[in-house]
């Protein structure tokens, strides 16, 4: 039997490749983005408690009401902004499923979707599977700033969606209020949906404020926010996230969501809802991660890499152009095999695999791992 692939140019993603290589060579794995410290005991206990007190059948399709309410309260507290718990928030199987379902719900063949590269790797295949056309805007290292004239020139009558991501994986940069206002201006009086991937909203440094789309009223009216509890609460393996949007968009999303996953696992939703009753569980995160970033940076200050401190996410990109001219994928693999440290080469997220000689290191690791990793980095 034969079939024609809908994703002929897609192969195993870089996170699987680098993590497997790290395991094979017993290397420190700072490649795929996940913490190597445990998720909170209190949260684990609350999930166990939910299992033991009867939360073992299907949750309501949009999500457990306590969790939807806790999420809504979070937007009120952090952004002075309201999303109706029952009409404007849906719990999903990780941010990935939210992103996939948003794209599937709204993108038809030949619709254009603008993404900014380097881009997280799940956007483009979802656009392609739905017959859409990805329009890339390549950002340049080391600032990865947006030229808004370029964005304007790429918007056409076929543009149906713009996907943004701040704090940004993989570069660790953030968008300013001015960037958001520019986006708001450019999309005014259009039918463009904005998908704002905000999975790192709580991982932002140096006192900067996260510029959520919900803070900009016109933008909010056309936007989905996607979020990930895995990123927020150090349990990427639980694969629970959510999305928020105005009711007229969310009701359309749920038409697809109900036949895609129907609902997300119930005891974890209830455990997360109980855990979020204490807002410190998320308001303490910028500080927690800033300590990790600062430790990592202070220990590599004497290394041969060029460093521009990460502004957000738990990733630090390092420029190795003064060390070698090797292709970044080859260099990342060599460091894993010969030096025992795994990272992610950025070219795989760029248009035409543009190689800026930068690697991404994840610092969501125990201090002990960070000390060991930085000793290696300083020897390269
Ligand atoms: N978007 C970005 C930018 C990510 O880094 C990730 C990985 N956490 C996701 C989406 C997917 O999140 P999840 O693991 O909750 O599916
Ligand atoms: N989001 C994680 C990262 O950027 C990886 C998730 C995955 O493995 N697909 O490293």
mmCIF file of C-alpha atoms in Angstrom, residues 30 34-38 203 205 234 285-300 310 313-316 361-371 374:
data_model
loop_
_atom_site.group_PDB
_atom_site.id
_atom_site.type_symbol
_atom_site.label_atom_id
_atom_site.label_comp_id
_atom_site.label_asym_id
_atom_site.label_seq_id
_atom_site.Cartn_x
_atom_site.Cartn_y
_atom_site.Cartn_z
ATOM 1 C CA UNK A 30 20.417 20.826 28.764
ATOM 2 C CA UNK A 34 12.283 20.256 31.086
ATOM 3 C CA UNK A 35 13.296 20.588 34.749
ATOM 4 C CA UNK A 36 15.371 17.855 36.416
ATOM 5 C CA UNK A 37 13.992 18.661 39.882
ATOM 6 C CA UNK A 38 10.697 17.246 41.171
ATOM 7 C CA UNK A 203 9.477 33.073 33.405
ATOM 8 C CA UNK A 205 13.540 38.475 34.385
ATOM 9 C CA UNK A 234 7.662 21.934 36.607
ATOM 10 C CA UNK A 285 8.197 31.909 39.614
ATOM 11 C CA UNK A 286 10.076 34.855 38.031
ATOM 12 C CA UNK A 287 12.290 35.050 41.104
ATOM 13 C CA UNK A 288 12.814 31.295 41.249
ATOM 14 C CA UNK A 289 13.953 31.172 37.622
ATOM 15 C CA UNK A 290 15.971 34.379 37.794
ATOM 16 C CA UNK A 291 18.143 32.755 40.468
ATOM 17 C CA UNK A 292 18.800 29.851 38.110
ATOM 18 C CA UNK A 293 19.562 32.135 35.158
ATOM 19 C CA UNK A 294 21.883 34.286 37.258
ATOM 20 C CA UNK A 295 23.739 31.281 38.667
ATOM 21 C CA UNK A 296 24.182 29.849 35.176
ATOM 22 C CA UNK A 297 25.400 33.165 33.744
ATOM 23 C CA UNK A 298 27.774 33.926 36.608
ATOM 24 C CA UNK A 299 29.424 30.513 36.233
ATOM 25 C CA UNK A 300 30.004 30.869 32.465
ATOM 26 C CA UNK A 310 18.088 35.666 28.499
ATOM 27 C CA UNK A 313 11.974 31.468 29.243
ATOM 28 C CA UNK A 314 14.274 28.959 30.893
ATOM 29 C CA UNK A 315 16.652 29.005 27.965
ATOM 30 C CA UNK A 316 19.957 30.785 27.436
ATOM 31 C CA UNK A 361 20.879 25.646 26.880
ATOM 32 C CA UNK A 362 18.037 24.920 29.333
ATOM 33 C CA UNK A 363 18.785 26.165 32.866
ATOM 34 C CA UNK A 364 15.698 24.669 34.556
ATOM 35 C CA UNK A 365 18.053 22.311 36.392
ATOM 36 C CA UNK A 366 19.194 21.715 39.952
ATOM 37 C CA UNK A 367 22.028 23.976 41.090
ATOM 38 C CA UNK A 368 24.230 20.881 41.230
ATOM 39 C CA UNK A 369 23.570 20.130 37.543
ATOM 40 C CA UNK A 370 24.150 23.777 36.633
ATOM 41 C CA UNK A 371 27.527 23.761 38.398
ATOM 42 C CA UNK A 374 29.032 25.233 33.523
#
